Amino acid sequence: MRMPGNAEELVALRRLRMISILEGTTLLALVLVAVPLKHMAGLPVATKIMGPIHGLAFVAYVWMLMNNLAGSDWSRRERMQMMIAAMIPFGAFMNERMLARRQAMLTGAV
């Protein structure tokens, strides 16, 4: 059973928002915890563990972003902003705010 268009987009937006937060959080953990542990405490295993976890979260985030943008009515400017922010450190948090606004608009909460 297919959901109405708005319901499908809301589900996709919720998933993208979750992965956006996950990607940003793993980057924070990598930069603020694993890298200092590697360089200050001599524990290179921290980055060997956290690096691939963040890499996987980033790939999942970009994949979901591309899937969401491909089947939606985002403006060209919004699409470019979302893709560029995906390549900037902590840009996932900027995108998450934009996604939250769009989700609120779709649900009529604005």
XYZ file of C-alpha atoms in Angstrom:
110
model
C 0.000 0.000 0.000
C 1.440 3.362 -1.047
C 1.204 6.386 1.195
C 0.025 9.744 -0.123
C 2.822 11.983 -1.489
C 3.079 14.183 1.601
C 3.201 11.165 3.925
C 6.026 9.583 1.902
C 7.982 12.841 1.935
C 7.446 13.219 5.698
C 8.805 9.722 6.340
C 11.792 10.418 4.071
C 12.426 13.769 5.797
C 12.315 12.166 9.256
C 14.823 9.529 8.168
C 17.092 12.111 6.581
C 16.923 14.288 9.699
C 17.897 11.302 11.875
C 20.846 10.346 9.674
C 21.849 14.023 9.488
C 22.055 14.207 13.270
C 23.884 10.864 13.396
C 26.438 12.021 10.810
C 27.056 15.302 12.606
C 27.342 13.553 15.970
C 29.846 10.990 14.694
C 31.953 13.822 13.275
C 31.876 15.589 16.646
C 32.927 12.346 18.363
C 35.732 11.876 15.866
C 37.042 15.435 16.107
C 36.464 16.126 19.807
C 37.100 12.688 21.313
C 38.964 10.292 19.011
C 41.522 12.710 17.538
C 42.524 14.157 20.941
C 42.809 10.619 22.323
C 45.063 9.714 19.429
C 47.346 12.726 19.716
C 47.297 13.508 23.441
C 46.896 10.082 24.983
C 48.693 8.039 22.331
C 45.618 5.948 21.535
C 45.457 5.674 17.732
C 42.836 2.956 18.096
C 40.280 5.695 18.853
C 40.465 7.084 15.313
C 40.705 3.594 13.833
C 37.331 2.839 15.391
C 35.584 6.203 15.061
C 36.866 7.048 11.578
C 35.080 4.192 9.771
C 31.928 4.707 11.859
C 31.817 8.354 10.785
C 32.658 7.396 7.205
C 29.736 4.987 7.075
C 27.398 7.602 8.599
C 28.579 10.182 6.040
C 28.039 7.836 3.089
C 24.567 6.941 4.398
C 23.777 10.641 4.831
C 24.855 11.578 1.299
C 22.982 8.577 -0.141
C 19.775 9.499 1.674
C 20.199 13.166 0.752
C 20.547 12.301 -2.923
C 17.509 10.011 -2.780
C 15.425 12.690 -1.064
C 16.420 15.429 -3.472
C 15.879 13.258 -6.543
C 12.205 12.657 -5.929
C 11.119 15.982 -4.465
C 10.164 19.481 -5.445
C 13.080 21.246 -3.756
C 14.157 24.417 -5.548
C 17.472 24.454 -7.393
C 18.887 26.800 -4.723
C 17.784 24.471 -1.905
C 19.246 21.445 -3.684
C 22.604 23.190 -4.143
C 22.618 24.406 -0.547
C 21.888 20.904 0.754
C 24.584 19.274 -1.403
C 27.229 21.902 -0.562
C 26.447 21.745 3.158
C 26.867 17.959 2.991
C 30.507 18.491 2.024
C 31.241 21.064 4.752
C 32.173 19.827 8.230
C 29.116 20.102 10.496
C 26.980 21.049 7.467
C 24.668 18.179 8.377
C 23.455 20.257 11.314
C 22.678 23.166 8.979
C 20.773 20.819 6.674
C 18.888 19.334 9.612
C 17.431 22.766 10.432
C 16.292 23.197 6.822
C 14.741 19.730 6.886
C 12.947 20.538 10.152
C 11.440 23.677 8.582
C 10.259 21.717 5.552
C 8.806 18.989 7.755
C 6.941 21.601 9.812
C 5.625 23.166 6.599
C 4.341 19.792 5.342
C 2.616 18.993 8.623
C 1.061 22.450 8.816
C 2.902 23.300 12.033
C 4.221 26.558 10.583
